[in-house]
Amino acid sequence: NLRNVHCLVALPSVKREDIKRVLTHPMALAQCSTFLKGLDAVREAVYDTAYGAKLIKSENLSDTAAIASAEAAQTYGLKVLERDIHDKTRGENITRYIILARDPAEYVPNCAYRTSLVFTLEEGSGQLFKALSVFALREISITKIESRPLRANPLLSTDEGTKQFNYVFYLDFLGHSSELKSKQAIRHLQEITPFFKILGSYPTSAGVS
């Protein structure tokens, strides 16, 4: 996990009051929306934050700023006008990176592991509770759970004649898939879910326990 520090950057001669336009990635625009409300400037989305800084330098844009990293400002010879401008009410601005490999990570007994998996649920009430219970019963800690509507079949018809979203769930738990209680939880979850897949087990950022 890496912390993102968004900065308002511009050409060295530019002052904050000169700025009429701000360039950055759409996600950065959303993450810095509170700061941007206090800046009387047009917001323009570009395909990444560093490209906004590069564009200012290459086209000598004296009325434009970018939201980018301090490293991008240094690379393109820009000045940091404001630092760490993301919305503080959202908490820390963190990006999680995952290194993928074809072969699973080798299990080392004294290392702390996290396992990521995806699954879907049967229609009906209480299905998510049942799925999460397989971990609670074995005192396995869940560190993250997210849901997204299924692309292929995003809506389900209920017995009451209404529609509801059909979700795929992404879940992380502490433990390696080869450990006994993890195996038991995984087997139990497979029995109650129509779709299930282990994405992998890998050392946590905490390293050796």
Short mmCIF file of N, CA and C in Angstrom, two decimals, residues 23 31 34 39 45 49 94-95 100 102 104 140 170 173 183 190 194 201 204:
data_model
loop_
_atom_site.label_atom_id
_atom_site.label_comp_id
_atom_site.label_asym_id
_atom_site.label_seq_id
_atom_site.Cartn_x
_atom_site.Cartn_y
_atom_site.Cartn_z
N LEU A 23 -5.67 20.55 -14.67
CA LEU A 23 -5.63 19.27 -15.39
C LEU A 23 -5.24 18.15 -14.44
N GLN A 31 -10.95 13.17 -5.75
CA GLN A 31 -10.30 13.11 -4.45
C GLN A 31 -9.94 14.49 -3.90
N THR A 34 -12.95 19.10 -2.67
CA THR A 34 -13.13 20.17 -1.66
C THR A 34 -12.13 21.30 -1.90
N LEU A 39 -11.01 27.04 -5.61
CA LEU A 39 -10.15 27.52 -6.70
C LEU A 39 -11.04 27.84 -7.90
N ALA A 45 -10.24 16.80 -17.26
CA ALA A 45 -9.70 15.46 -17.03
C ALA A 45 -8.71 15.08 -18.13
N THR A 49 -2.20 11.68 -13.99
CA THR A 49 -1.79 12.91 -13.31
C THR A 49 -0.49 13.47 -13.88
N ILE A 94 -4.81 6.20 -0.23
CA ILE A 94 -3.93 5.03 -0.37
C ILE A 94 -4.25 4.28 -1.66
N THR A 95 -3.22 3.87 -2.38
CA THR A 95 -3.37 2.99 -3.53
C THR A 95 -2.74 1.64 -3.20
N LEU A 100 1.37 -9.83 -9.54
CA LEU A 100 0.77 -11.09 -9.98
C LEU A 100 1.84 -12.06 -10.48
N ARG A 102 2.22 -16.42 -12.04
CA ARG A 102 1.53 -17.65 -12.44
C ARG A 102 1.59 -18.71 -11.34
N PRO A 104 1.92 -19.94 -7.33
CA PRO A 104 1.59 -19.42 -6.01
C PRO A 104 2.82 -19.18 -5.16
N ILE A 140 -11.21 -16.47 11.87
CA ILE A 140 -10.36 -15.96 10.81
C ILE A 140 -10.73 -14.50 10.56
N TYR A 170 -15.50 -9.49 -3.46
CA TYR A 170 -14.05 -9.63 -3.34
C TYR A 170 -13.72 -9.59 -1.85
N PHE A 173 -8.79 -12.30 3.58
CA PHE A 173 -8.73 -12.74 4.97
C PHE A 173 -7.29 -13.06 5.34
N LYS A 183 -8.40 -23.95 4.89
CA LYS A 183 -8.96 -24.98 4.01
C LYS A 183 -10.40 -25.30 4.40
N GLN A 190 -17.31 -22.79 -0.45
CA GLN A 190 -17.58 -23.37 -1.76
C GLN A 190 -18.93 -24.09 -1.79
N PRO A 194 -22.53 -20.22 -5.54
CA PRO A 194 -22.57 -20.75 -6.90
C PRO A 194 -21.28 -20.54 -7.70
N SER A 201 -2.74 -16.51 -2.30
CA SER A 201 -2.25 -16.21 -0.96
C SER A 201 -0.87 -15.59 -1.08
N THR A 204 1.73 -10.65 3.83
CA THR A 204 1.19 -9.32 4.11
C THR A 204 2.32 -8.31 4.16
#
